[in-house]
Amino acid sequence: MLIGIIIAVFVIAGICIVMLISIYNSLVSLRNRVKNGWAQIDVQLKRRYDLIPNLVEVVKGYMKHERETLEKVVQARQQAINISGKGNVAEQAKAENFLSQTLKSLFAVSERYPDLKANQNMLQLQEELTSTENKIAFARQYYNDEVMRYNTKIEIFPDSIIASMFNFTKEEMFELEDSAQREAPKVEF
Amino acid sequence: MAFSFIEIEEKKNKLVFVLFFVLMLFYFFIAWLLIIPFKLVFFSKYLSETGILPNLKETLLVFIAALVAGALHWIISTNQVISKALSSLGAKPLDEKDSFHLRLKNITEEASIASGGRKVECWIMPSSALNAFAMSDFSDRAVVGVTEGLLAKLNRAQMEAVVAHEFGHILNGDSKMTTITASLFGVYSALMDGIRRIFEGNRHLRVRNNGAGAMVIFLMLVYAILAVTKFMSSLLNLFISRQREFRADAISVRLTRNPLALAEALHIISRGWRGAYLSSEYLSSIFIINPVYSYLDETEGFLSTLFSTHPPINKRIGIALDMAHLDVKNMIEEMEKKHKALSQRTDSVIVELEEQQERWFAVGPDGQWQGPFLLADLTAIDWFKGESWVHKESESKIQFAWQNNEIRNALQGKINPDKKAGKSCPRCNVQLSKVLYEGTPILHCSSCSGNLLEREKIVRVLTRRLLGFSPQIEQMARAIMKTVKDMDFYKKAREGFRSVQEFSCPECGRTMGRQFYNMDYIVEIDLCLYCDIIWFDKDELEILQFLHEKYNDGKL
Ligand SMILES: [Zn+2]
Ligand SMILES: [Zn+2]
């Protein structure tokens, strides 16, 4: 009888441990996916920082009367770089969105300069920036989906217990300011 | 919608099992049937004893034979499926110096990021047709392909929708199914072709002797059975659900969130030449739209569900448009408006490409990466040796300096890295300069305005419409058309291949042949058959473009 109880306790404890381990593992892999998603965004943001000086260099010669637009882009870039790496996702999202806005207005202004539009370097940069912008949007889409899954999972029992035991905390989404943009995440310059 | 594509379980083992079983069944069926002609021809004497249908012992034999044949067939056709199919389609890797190809490369990378990092190769079919395909195999190699025609015709968003559609097939695993099935059962078409060729080559055999006569009858029977088998293998379309196209469309919208672009792309594709004869029939299921127009595809019902590989295109457009809350009339009007706004073409400006020299990073004596350096500067550094670690600026692959041919040659003083070996104009011997023409790099003579390009680039130039035409070009082209109408065929043929004045090929120095581009477009070209490159004198390339464009629009 006693032996039976002991065996039962062991079996139940064993099952609990196995469950605990599997939940813990799935949480870890989800968190890794979120991290991987973030890394994807980060790569593309860095790529954009790198492209902007080239863009400014090309545009400068043509757009003599648009100093202000250019300076805004340069400032927005610097601001975004300063915030990046501090781990504040919401703040960075804001800075990056602002940078996207300034870039968009720069390309809008460039429409007025036919010579610039025919410049091979400009066309190439435009394609690269458009692609980077799309990649940021897609990476953000993927990241946000993963964050949502992760955040939901750590709130639901029994995962929530293990999450609080091992310090799995909620992750922040990389949000957009206006909902109109969420509908169509892609930008075309 | 929390949905991750990594999570989609690809039921690889189940698929292998089902396909192998079907294959075995085929071989059993064929071998069993083959016994009949075999008996008729070679064992007709004993027919009364054994009966014409195979008995149990023979059936067992047939079973073993089917097992062996099935296994062999499986191993041979699932090995390197994608490479074989790509070469049979004549697909080419992307040319990164071409701006349209570069855009496609970017779009593929974007789709890859949207799908959570699925790596997919991108290939180009040098054809003016409008079509795209996806393939993947058991080793998880995945390929997306697009024709030059489609690449030229779609804008960025539309191209993105098409590429995302192809990713859809790869992500949900159905492209694996279509690719493997196509490679397994495409072999029957090939066998039938082979037998037909034997017949045509050896017609005299039939009359010569009786032994050969029996052989011919045997082959004919085999052929008949293969024909039946081929028909049976079209039953495999049962496995290839028409629904897969709808599912891929749905994934495309989920990835790009742009249903309108997908609808527009499908609309454009449905109204162009889809590329019949471009691929063997058995490969048709890997394409976004059936390369051969089929009435069955455009209808719904029992037969279509059974035998058609593609659902009605209008239904697909309708579904995508529903998601965008638009109707077809709306879409077409909007497309026309957009088209008018965008169809201002640039004048024919020649954009000279700066020759971008590759730059290198190298590990210095302190163990740190230094650079980037141009090749000439790199080899001049005193600490730089053959044993130094280097990598190109554009690549992350690290290697020893001596492993790279260019650096090795430069180190050994074989070539002067400053001097670029240029090619010179066959007409005026001036050095040709690299320019971007309709987005593709070609060689141009600044003195006589002639152009030199590889034959494979012609389809790119002809399908793209970035450049406009001057009135002079139009005039000359119209004059040519008039001449063509007035000339009779024999005159055309005689004039077409004369060799009046000969240039020597800037590439290899051999004599180039002068001929007309073809009998419809009487534009003189100089062709080096050895290097497959073509020289166009001033204006000739533009005239050819004009003729091709007007011909395709039906306005010639
Ligand atoms: Zn010349
Ligand atoms: Zn040659």
XYZ file of C-alpha atoms and ligand atoms in Angstrom:
747
model
C 0.000 0.000 0.000
C 2.668 2.451 1.107
C 4.819 1.346 -1.765
C 1.904 2.007 -4.088
C 1.537 5.559 -2.800
C 5.247 6.200 -3.066
C 5.259 4.962 -6.652
C 2.236 7.103 -7.478
C 3.900 10.166 -5.981
C 7.037 9.513 -7.959
C 5.102 9.019 -11.157
C 3.154 12.230 -10.646
C 6.303 14.125 -9.726
C 7.991 12.702 -12.808
C 5.150 13.816 -15.049
C 5.239 17.270 -13.472
C 8.977 17.576 -14.058
C 8.659 16.466 -17.665
C 5.852 18.986 -18.222
C 7.828 21.697 -16.527
C 10.843 21.027 -18.708
C 8.814 20.967 -21.906
C 7.005 24.200 -21.038
C 10.295 25.812 -20.094
C 11.847 24.691 -23.382
C 8.986 25.969 -25.465
C 9.136 29.306 -23.662
C 12.857 29.539 -24.308
C 12.431 28.749 -27.992
C 9.658 31.324 -28.306
C 11.797 33.927 -26.588
C 14.651 33.059 -28.940
C 12.376 33.559 -31.884
C 11.443 36.986 -30.577
C 15.140 37.775 -30.195
C 15.834 36.497 -33.689
C 13.003 38.651 -34.982
C 14.528 41.646 -33.282
C 17.944 40.858 -34.725
C 16.382 40.852 -38.197
C 14.943 44.319 -37.628
C 18.213 45.521 -36.201
C 20.235 44.396 -39.236
C 17.927 46.290 -41.564
C 17.903 49.431 -39.394
C 21.722 49.448 -39.444
C 21.653 48.972 -43.203
C 19.452 52.044 -43.471
C 21.813 54.111 -41.312
C 24.602 53.108 -43.697
C 22.691 54.005 -46.853
C 21.567 57.469 -45.793
C 24.976 59.235 -45.938
C 25.389 57.987 -49.525
C 21.946 59.270 -50.372
C 22.688 62.681 -48.876
C 25.959 62.794 -50.802
C 24.220 62.131 -54.139
C 21.254 64.406 -53.505
C 23.276 67.350 -52.168
C 24.628 68.303 -55.573
C 21.197 68.526 -57.160
C 18.992 69.903 -54.405
C 20.597 73.226 -53.602
C 17.391 74.769 -52.290
C 16.285 71.937 -50.067
C 18.823 72.186 -47.276
C 16.107 71.891 -44.680
C 14.718 68.581 -45.928
C 18.221 67.150 -46.106
C 19.156 68.329 -42.635
C 15.995 66.790 -41.223
C 16.977 63.410 -42.659
C 20.483 63.672 -41.226
C 19.139 64.685 -37.814
C 16.515 61.949 -37.763
C 19.201 59.413 -38.586
C 21.472 60.650 -35.809
C 18.601 60.573 -33.344
C 17.703 57.023 -34.300
C 21.333 55.910 -33.941
C 21.557 57.508 -30.494
C 18.481 55.681 -29.254
C 19.325 52.330 -30.835
C 21.007 49.749 -28.635
C 19.485 51.163 -25.443
C 16.852 48.451 -25.443
C 13.901 50.815 -25.406
C 11.796 49.390 -28.203
C 8.978 51.940 -28.048
C 11.341 54.921 -28.163
C 13.322 53.419 -30.994
C 10.195 52.592 -32.983
C 9.237 56.247 -32.674
C 12.629 57.471 -33.867
C 12.708 55.017 -36.765
C 9.211 55.988 -37.842
C 10.245 59.605 -37.833
C 13.260 58.726 -39.985
C 10.951 56.932 -42.444
C 8.781 60.039 -42.632
C 11.694 62.357 -43.385
C 12.977 59.956 -46.051
C 9.574 59.853 -47.646
C 9.408 63.623 -47.860
C 12.945 63.719 -49.279
C 11.950 61.358 -52.073
C 8.776 63.352 -52.649
C 10.836 66.524 -53.085
C 13.292 64.727 -55.381
C 10.443 64.196 -57.858
C 10.922 67.851 -58.811
C 14.467 67.245 -60.046
C 14.384 65.261 -63.302
C 18.177 65.192 -63.551
C 18.374 63.617 -60.145
C 15.742 61.047 -61.052
C 17.823 59.963 -64.043
C 21.015 59.662 -62.002
C 22.121 56.051 -61.896
C 23.433 56.241 -58.336
C 20.182 57.817 -57.209
C 18.125 55.069 -58.850
C 20.270 52.439 -57.216
C 20.036 54.063 -53.795
C 16.313 54.473 -54.196
C 15.930 50.768 -54.928
C 18.168 49.846 -51.985
C 16.321 52.141 -49.588
C 12.914 50.983 -50.792
C 13.996 47.405 -50.286
C 15.450 48.149 -46.842
C 12.275 49.960 -45.872
C 10.212 46.933 -46.954
C 12.545 44.594 -45.124
C 12.117 46.646 -41.958
C 8.348 46.487 -42.396
C 8.358 42.725 -42.972
C 10.796 42.064 -40.151
C 8.622 44.155 -37.859
C 5.538 42.235 -38.980
C 7.256 38.956 -38.130
C 8.664 40.287 -34.852
C 5.305 41.618 -33.695
C 3.573 38.318 -34.504
C 6.157 36.452 -32.466
C 5.994 38.915 -29.563
C 2.230 38.539 -29.499
C 2.476 34.746 -29.354
C 5.110 34.909 -26.646
C 3.249 37.459 -24.560
C 0.019 35.490 -24.780
C 1.752 32.281 -23.846
C 3.386 33.583 -20.681
C 0.022 34.822 -19.436
C -1.862 31.570 -19.816
C -1.876 28.882 -17.124
C 0.178 26.720 -16.607
C 2.887 28.495 -18.606
C 2.352 31.626 -16.537
C 3.685 29.892 -13.385
C 6.872 28.773 -15.032
C 7.211 32.133 -16.744
C 7.130 33.950 -13.421
C 9.411 31.376 -11.783
C 12.117 31.763 -14.383
C 11.631 35.429 -15.000
C 10.170 35.408 -18.506
C 8.922 38.951 -18.908
C 6.709 40.515 -21.525
C 8.367 41.877 -24.634
C 7.475 45.149 -26.265
C 6.038 45.385 -29.762
C 7.649 47.499 -32.437
C 4.601 49.683 -32.936
C 3.615 52.101 -35.622
C 2.079 55.417 -34.784
C -0.935 55.480 -37.049
C -3.130 52.540 -37.793
C -3.422 53.503 -41.449
C 0.164 52.456 -41.912
C -0.454 49.105 -40.306
C -2.858 48.210 -43.081
C -0.252 48.683 -45.756
C 3.140 48.156 -44.197
C 5.017 48.709 -47.405
C 6.398 51.949 -48.629
C 7.159 52.754 -52.213
C 9.219 55.828 -52.895
C -3.017 36.584 -36.606
C -0.279 34.719 -34.877
C 0.938 32.340 -37.484
C 4.503 31.275 -38.057
C 5.619 29.422 -41.117
C 8.364 27.604 -39.322
C 5.554 25.902 -37.451
C 4.000 24.404 -40.534
C 4.900 20.795 -40.321
C 6.005 19.416 -43.615
C 4.817 15.866 -43.757
C 7.869 14.717 -45.570
C 7.837 11.042 -44.649
C 4.194 10.570 -45.438
C 4.673 12.211 -48.814
C 7.617 9.967 -49.646
C 5.608 6.910 -48.752
C 2.547 7.846 -50.783
C 4.537 8.799 -53.860
C 6.653 5.676 -53.762
C 3.551 3.540 -53.412
C 1.975 5.201 -56.434
C 5.159 4.710 -58.406
C 5.291 1.023 -57.521
C 1.695 0.622 -58.537
C 2.520 2.134 -61.899
C 5.420 -0.193 -62.491
C 3.416 -3.182 -61.450
C 0.676 -2.186 -63.834
C 3.038 -1.519 -66.724
C 5.070 -4.684 -66.261
C 1.946 -6.764 -65.952
C 0.629 -5.356 -69.194
C 3.993 -5.684 -70.899
C 3.930 -9.423 -70.394
C 1.125 -9.686 -72.945
C 2.970 -8.264 -75.977
C 6.103 -10.066 -74.836
C 4.290 -13.390 -74.935
C 2.582 -12.554 -78.204
C 5.795 -11.704 -79.982
C 8.419 -14.003 -78.540
C 6.501 -16.938 -77.076
C 3.592 -17.206 -79.453
C 4.254 -20.968 -79.810
C 3.498 -21.672 -76.170
C 0.516 -19.380 -75.995
C -1.959 -22.244 -75.892
C -0.244 -23.672 -72.784
C 0.214 -20.488 -70.735
C -2.753 -18.350 -71.756
C -2.436 -14.753 -72.798
C -2.916 -13.178 -69.368
C -0.061 -13.480 -66.867
C -0.454 -16.267 -64.335
C 0.355 -16.160 -60.635
C 4.028 -17.036 -61.003
C 4.493 -14.404 -63.655
C 2.618 -11.890 -61.549
C 5.016 -12.502 -58.672
C 7.924 -12.019 -61.042
C 6.312 -8.837 -62.245
C 5.978 -7.659 -58.656
C 9.690 -8.079 -57.988
C 10.565 -6.420 -61.289
C 8.254 -3.518 -60.409
C 9.913 -3.146 -57.010
C 13.378 -2.965 -58.547
C 12.326 -0.674 -61.389
C 10.381 1.565 -59.001
C 13.332 1.886 -56.629
C 15.739 2.648 -59.475
C 13.360 5.170 -60.981
C 12.882 6.791 -57.572
C 16.586 7.109 -56.896
C 17.390 8.441 -60.352
C 14.593 10.976 -60.614
C 14.613 12.370 -57.091
C 18.325 13.032 -57.297
C 19.003 16.697 -58.116
C 15.430 17.251 -59.218
C 15.710 21.001 -59.150
C 18.955 21.299 -61.088
C 17.598 19.045 -63.815
C 14.323 20.924 -64.073
C 16.104 24.282 -64.084
C 18.309 23.257 -66.962
C 15.385 21.812 -68.908
C 13.612 25.140 -68.455
C 16.731 27.008 -69.540
C 16.667 29.052 -66.338
C 19.656 31.261 -65.486
C 20.918 32.672 -62.198
C 20.379 36.365 -61.546
C 22.717 38.897 -63.126
C 23.462 41.265 -60.275
C 24.661 43.995 -62.600
C 21.206 44.223 -64.136
C 18.904 46.621 -62.328
C 15.732 44.574 -62.899
C 17.439 41.455 -61.619
C 18.750 43.332 -58.614
C 15.235 44.457 -57.786
C 14.040 40.858 -57.992
C 16.852 39.770 -55.699
C 15.780 42.390 -53.169
C 12.152 41.338 -53.432
C 13.092 37.714 -52.804
C 15.061 38.756 -49.735
C 12.071 40.756 -48.517
C 9.748 37.780 -48.924
C 12.290 35.658 -47.092
C 12.277 38.045 -44.139
C 8.475 38.199 -44.144
C 8.353 34.411 -43.912
C 10.679 34.322 -40.938
C 13.882 33.581 -42.788
C 13.164 30.806 -45.316
C 16.107 30.798 -47.718
C 15.027 30.610 -51.344
C 17.101 30.920 -54.528
C 15.881 33.087 -57.355
C 16.299 32.207 -61.048
C 15.364 33.865 -64.318
C 13.862 32.342 -67.425
C 15.123 34.288 -70.445
C 11.764 34.366 -72.191
C 9.316 37.098 -73.049
C 6.441 35.030 -71.659
C 4.641 36.087 -68.482
C 4.978 33.340 -65.922
C 6.613 32.351 -62.637
C 7.302 29.092 -60.848
C 8.353 27.549 -57.540
C 10.161 24.289 -56.837
C 11.482 22.566 -53.754
C 12.859 19.124 -53.022
C 13.553 16.735 -50.163
C 16.813 18.431 -49.287
C 14.761 21.600 -48.671
C 16.419 23.410 -51.516
C 13.850 25.871 -52.777
C 13.801 27.911 -55.966
C 11.609 30.684 -57.284
C 11.753 31.546 -60.975
C 10.425 34.441 -63.005
C 10.445 35.086 -66.759
C 12.136 38.185 -68.180
C 8.792 39.200 -69.656
C 7.095 39.240 -66.272
C 10.035 41.010 -64.674
C 9.723 43.796 -67.232
C 5.960 44.078 -67.048
C 5.175 44.142 -63.325
C 5.828 46.997 -60.944
C 7.494 46.460 -57.596
C 4.356 45.739 -55.574
C 2.971 43.361 -58.197
C 6.276 41.504 -58.411
C 6.331 41.266 -54.631
C 2.859 39.685 -54.712
C 3.962 37.105 -57.292
C 7.152 36.210 -55.413
C 5.165 35.935 -52.162
C 2.722 33.632 -53.952
C 5.606 31.382 -54.963
C 6.908 31.501 -51.395
C 3.433 30.352 -50.379
C 3.882 27.128 -52.367
C 7.276 26.560 -50.796
C 6.201 27.373 -47.244
C 3.165 25.163 -47.131
C 4.991 22.267 -48.725
C 2.913 21.770 -51.852
C 5.714 22.765 -54.197
C 7.645 19.758 -52.908
C 4.738 17.605 -53.995
C 4.439 19.134 -57.449
C 8.190 19.140 -58.067
C 8.718 15.507 -57.106
C 5.624 14.309 -58.955
C 6.640 16.181 -62.070
C 10.120 14.702 -61.990
C 8.853 11.181 -61.332
C 6.262 11.055 -64.056
C 7.766 13.400 -66.582
C 9.987 10.495 -67.544
C 7.142 8.889 -69.518
C 6.978 11.771 -71.940
C 10.713 11.413 -72.440
C 10.466 7.662 -73.044
C 7.701 8.126 -75.587
C 9.792 10.673 -77.421
C 12.683 8.216 -77.450
C 10.621 5.394 -78.931
C 9.127 7.668 -81.524
C 12.644 8.610 -82.557
C 13.598 4.939 -82.974
C 10.653 4.486 -85.321
C 11.536 7.468 -87.395
C 15.207 6.520 -87.610
C 14.679 2.885 -88.561
C 11.758 2.739 -90.908
C 13.611 0.409 -93.267
C 13.996 -2.191 -90.517
C 10.422 -3.279 -90.948
C 10.934 -4.655 -94.430
C 14.403 -6.096 -93.952
C 13.872 -9.076 -91.743
C 11.328 -10.745 -89.573
C 13.274 -10.437 -86.324
C 13.333 -6.680 -86.628
C 9.664 -6.805 -87.563
C 8.853 -8.481 -84.264
C 10.960 -5.889 -82.507
C 9.032 -3.086 -84.166
C 5.704 -4.609 -83.151
C 7.039 -4.987 -79.644
C 8.138 -1.368 -79.503
C 4.815 -0.225 -80.873
C 2.992 -2.089 -78.175
C 5.295 -0.688 -75.531
C 4.613 2.724 -76.943
C 0.878 2.177 -76.742
C 1.192 1.072 -73.146
C 3.345 4.053 -72.311
C 0.723 6.283 -73.862
C -1.870 4.739 -71.588
C 0.496 5.167 -68.651
C 1.061 8.756 -69.519
C -2.643 9.272 -69.506
C -2.806 7.502 -66.160
C -0.068 9.693 -64.775
C -2.166 12.694 -65.657
C -4.486 11.204 -63.049
C -1.789 12.262 -60.643
C -3.246 15.687 -60.967
C -5.663 14.249 -58.452
C -2.880 14.571 -55.931
C -2.090 18.064 -57.077
C -5.011 19.946 -55.750
C -6.250 22.949 -57.632
C -6.797 24.471 -54.199
C -3.065 24.942 -53.771
C -3.152 28.028 -55.988
C -5.831 29.615 -53.795
C -3.809 28.787 -50.699
C -0.658 30.286 -52.172
C -2.599 33.408 -53.131
C -3.821 33.625 -49.542
C -0.293 33.333 -48.164
C 0.869 35.974 -50.627
C -1.705 38.381 -49.229
C -0.796 37.486 -45.670
C 2.882 38.161 -46.325
C 2.549 41.354 -48.346
C -0.833 42.588 -47.023
C -1.485 43.848 -50.519
C -4.331 41.930 -52.218
C -4.763 44.573 -54.909
C -1.216 44.095 -56.204
C -1.822 40.357 -56.422
C -5.059 40.855 -58.356
C -3.326 43.251 -60.739
C -0.445 40.848 -61.273
C -2.801 37.938 -61.995
C -4.765 40.123 -64.372
C -1.625 41.084 -66.286
C -0.405 37.486 -66.363
C -3.748 36.167 -67.593
C -3.725 38.517 -70.548
C -0.206 37.869 -71.779
C 1.561 35.008 -73.499
C 2.031 32.372 -70.827
C 4.928 30.580 -72.471
C 3.487 27.479 -74.099
C 6.278 25.231 -75.476
C 8.553 26.871 -72.964
C 8.493 23.890 -70.694
C 7.700 20.251 -71.082
C 4.084 19.542 -70.354
C 4.832 17.643 -67.164
C 6.355 20.710 -65.528
C 3.246 22.811 -66.011
C 2.071 22.315 -62.431
C 4.975 24.272 -60.955
C 3.889 27.484 -62.702
C 1.654 30.218 -61.333
C -0.525 29.877 -64.420
C -0.667 26.905 -66.769
C 1.760 27.718 -69.633
C -0.648 26.067 -72.044
C -4.101 27.573 -72.153
C -6.591 24.904 -71.252
C -10.345 25.167 -71.376
C -10.524 22.803 -68.427
C -8.566 25.238 -66.250
C -11.077 27.966 -66.795
C -14.108 25.941 -65.831
C -15.359 24.372 -62.669
C -16.973 21.038 -62.241
C -16.207 17.392 -61.766
C -13.863 16.931 -64.726
C -11.920 20.114 -64.030
C -11.493 19.199 -60.396
C -10.112 15.854 -61.477
C -7.823 16.738 -64.345
C -7.002 20.406 -64.238
C -3.914 21.586 -62.365
C -4.872 25.252 -62.145
C -8.081 26.924 -60.964
C -9.866 29.547 -63.111
C -7.749 32.696 -63.140
C -10.761 34.981 -62.988
C -11.892 33.349 -59.789
C -8.455 33.930 -58.282
C -8.527 37.569 -59.310
C -12.025 37.853 -57.860
C -10.970 36.491 -54.483
C -7.972 38.810 -54.248
C -10.148 41.762 -55.235
C -12.728 40.887 -52.588
C -9.990 41.210 -50.014
C -9.132 44.629 -51.410
C -12.820 45.610 -51.480
C -12.772 46.369 -55.199
C -14.301 44.910 -58.324
C -12.697 44.050 -61.648
C -13.981 47.107 -63.479
C -12.601 49.346 -60.754
C -9.240 47.657 -60.853
C -8.859 47.865 -64.608
C -9.806 51.558 -64.618
C -7.307 52.285 -61.848
C -4.602 50.300 -63.631
C -5.146 52.236 -66.829
C -4.975 55.527 -64.983
C -1.791 54.500 -63.231
C -0.377 53.211 -66.471
C -0.935 56.541 -68.194
C 0.706 58.408 -65.360
C 3.734 56.122 -65.392
C 4.147 55.638 -69.103
C 6.194 58.748 -69.675
C 9.397 57.247 -70.819
C 12.784 58.761 -70.543
C 14.609 59.822 -73.652
C 17.244 57.488 -74.779
C 19.964 58.647 -72.445
C 23.022 56.502 -72.272
C 24.012 56.071 -68.663
C 27.646 55.302 -68.319
C 28.481 52.884 -65.563
C 31.389 53.652 -63.351
C 33.467 50.559 -63.297
C 33.217 49.627 -59.663
C 36.455 47.987 -58.745
C 36.295 45.342 -56.090
C 37.830 46.371 -52.812
C 39.425 44.107 -50.262
C 39.867 43.861 -46.523
C 43.012 42.216 -45.199
C 44.305 41.207 -41.773
C 47.296 43.370 -40.845
C 50.322 42.410 -38.715
C 48.398 43.431 -35.584
C 45.723 40.808 -36.292
C 43.073 43.429 -37.078
C 41.062 43.771 -40.287
C 42.236 46.705 -42.365
C 40.919 48.306 -45.509
C 39.076 48.365 -47.798
C 41.853 48.616 -50.393
C 41.804 48.521 -54.163
C 43.692 45.571 -55.583
C 46.603 47.769 -56.688
C 46.954 49.375 -53.246
C 46.562 46.078 -51.457
C 49.401 44.366 -53.266
C 51.629 47.402 -52.724
C 51.392 47.204 -48.903
C 54.664 45.899 -47.466
C 53.156 43.586 -44.837
C 50.764 42.032 -47.360
C 51.716 38.481 -48.322
C 50.137 35.449 -49.963
C 49.465 34.085 -46.474
C 47.425 37.112 -45.391
C 43.724 36.611 -44.708
C 41.503 38.609 -47.059
C 37.858 39.078 -47.924
C 36.051 41.092 -50.565
C 34.090 44.123 -49.503
C 30.955 42.631 -51.027
C 31.385 39.164 -49.541
C 32.036 37.829 -46.091
C 33.907 34.752 -47.308
C 37.388 34.829 -45.821
C 40.296 33.220 -47.628
C 44.068 33.314 -47.935
C 45.298 35.876 -50.427
C 46.931 33.177 -52.546
C 43.597 31.390 -52.911
C 42.271 34.199 -55.052
C 43.419 34.199 -58.669
C 43.337 37.971 -59.106
C 45.450 38.643 -56.045
C 47.833 35.825 -56.858
C 48.374 37.151 -60.365
C 48.827 40.679 -59.052
C 51.310 39.503 -56.407
C 53.320 37.624 -58.982
C 53.369 40.728 -61.143
C 51.675 38.925 -64.013
C 49.160 41.662 -64.611
C 49.138 45.305 -63.910
C 45.994 45.726 -61.825
C 45.555 49.313 -62.948
C 45.061 48.391 -66.561
C 41.659 47.102 -67.512
C 41.478 45.001 -70.612
C 38.827 46.823 -72.626
C 37.076 45.794 -75.798
C 37.112 48.002 -78.821
C 34.466 48.947 -81.339
C 34.475 46.714 -84.436
C 33.626 49.721 -86.609
C 35.911 52.459 -85.355
C 38.286 50.693 -82.967
C 37.505 53.096 -80.101
C 37.352 51.514 -76.676
C 33.774 50.506 -75.838
C 32.303 51.756 -72.588
C 30.010 49.900 -70.251
C 26.553 51.493 -70.139
C 23.185 50.679 -68.671
C 20.613 50.237 -71.418
C 17.037 49.390 -70.364
C 18.479 48.436 -66.996
C 20.960 45.947 -68.359
C 24.711 46.465 -68.786
C 25.857 46.474 -72.408
C 28.888 47.868 -74.291
C 28.487 51.086 -76.206
C 30.705 52.973 -78.637
C 30.696 56.676 -77.868
C 32.034 57.482 -81.314
C 29.663 55.644 -83.662
C 26.830 54.946 -81.168
C 26.850 51.239 -81.904
C 25.985 48.689 -79.224
C 27.418 45.302 -78.377
C 25.490 42.818 -76.279
C 25.281 39.142 -75.475
C 22.457 37.349 -77.225
C 20.878 36.381 -73.891
C 20.432 40.068 -73.057
C 18.322 40.746 -76.140
C 15.171 39.389 -74.530
C 15.719 41.803 -71.629
C 16.074 44.793 -73.925
C 13.064 43.758 -75.994
C 10.690 43.195 -73.081
C 11.562 46.319 -71.080
C 10.039 49.684 -71.823
C 11.969 52.300 -69.915
C 13.145 54.175 -72.976
C 11.032 56.048 -75.470
C 11.632 56.328 -79.202
C 12.529 59.435 -81.146
C 10.482 60.288 -84.293
C 13.493 59.378 -86.447
C 13.592 55.850 -85.055
C 9.890 55.500 -85.669
C 10.325 56.696 -89.239
C 13.139 54.294 -89.982
C 11.249 51.411 -88.420
C 8.161 52.155 -90.497
C 10.294 52.292 -93.629
C 11.670 48.864 -92.813
C 8.171 47.500 -92.341
C 7.216 48.797 -95.755
C 10.204 47.094 -97.353
C 9.340 43.838 -95.649
C 5.826 43.928 -97.036
C 7.096 44.587 -100.545
C 9.759 41.889 -100.540
C 8.876 38.349 -101.441
C 10.138 35.520 -99.293
C 12.993 34.338 -101.533
C 14.335 37.803 -101.906
C 14.195 38.188 -98.157
C 16.024 34.943 -97.639
C 18.682 35.873 -100.208
C 19.193 39.340 -98.787
C 18.967 38.063 -95.244
C 22.206 36.194 -95.095
C 24.565 38.062 -97.319
C 27.910 39.018 -95.964
C 28.878 42.356 -97.388
C 31.213 43.889 -94.953
C 32.633 41.965 -92.116
C 33.595 43.030 -88.658
C 35.801 41.061 -86.371
C 34.397 40.107 -83.005
C 35.611 42.408 -80.215
C 35.612 39.422 -77.896
C 37.500 36.726 -79.804
C 38.657 38.389 -83.036
C 36.865 35.938 -85.324
C 34.895 37.259 -88.295
C 31.327 38.164 -87.483
C 28.494 37.128 -89.819
C 26.104 39.769 -91.040
C 22.443 38.868 -91.231
C 18.953 40.092 -90.538
C 17.693 39.709 -86.984
C 14.889 37.610 -88.392
C 12.527 37.596 -91.338
C 9.949 39.779 -89.589
C 12.324 42.320 -88.179
C 14.633 43.149 -91.048
C 17.301 44.775 -88.932
C 20.895 44.131 -89.828
C 23.021 42.665 -87.109
C 26.547 41.348 -86.896
C 26.771 38.137 -84.989
C 29.646 36.151 -83.561
C 28.322 32.625 -83.308
C 31.283 31.587 -81.236
C 30.779 34.110 -78.405
C 27.044 34.538 -78.978
C 27.338 38.302 -79.031
C 25.655 40.720 -81.398
C 26.763 44.082 -82.723
C 24.100 46.659 -83.555
C 25.055 49.747 -85.566
C 23.672 53.130 -84.536
C 19.874 53.101 -84.082
C 19.531 49.441 -85.063
C 18.847 48.223 -81.543
C 16.176 50.860 -81.008
C 14.541 50.056 -84.344
C 14.411 46.404 -83.361
C 12.860 47.354 -80.024
C 10.298 49.528 -81.763
C 9.339 46.784 -84.215
C 9.088 44.189 -81.467
C 7.031 46.428 -79.245
C 4.570 47.472 -81.921
C 4.305 43.903 -83.152
C 3.455 42.715 -79.647
C 0.892 45.443 -79.149
C -0.654 44.537 -82.477
C -0.007 47.995 -83.880
C 2.328 47.174 -86.692
Zn 32.325 52.837 -82.939
Zn 33.523 36.169 -80.854
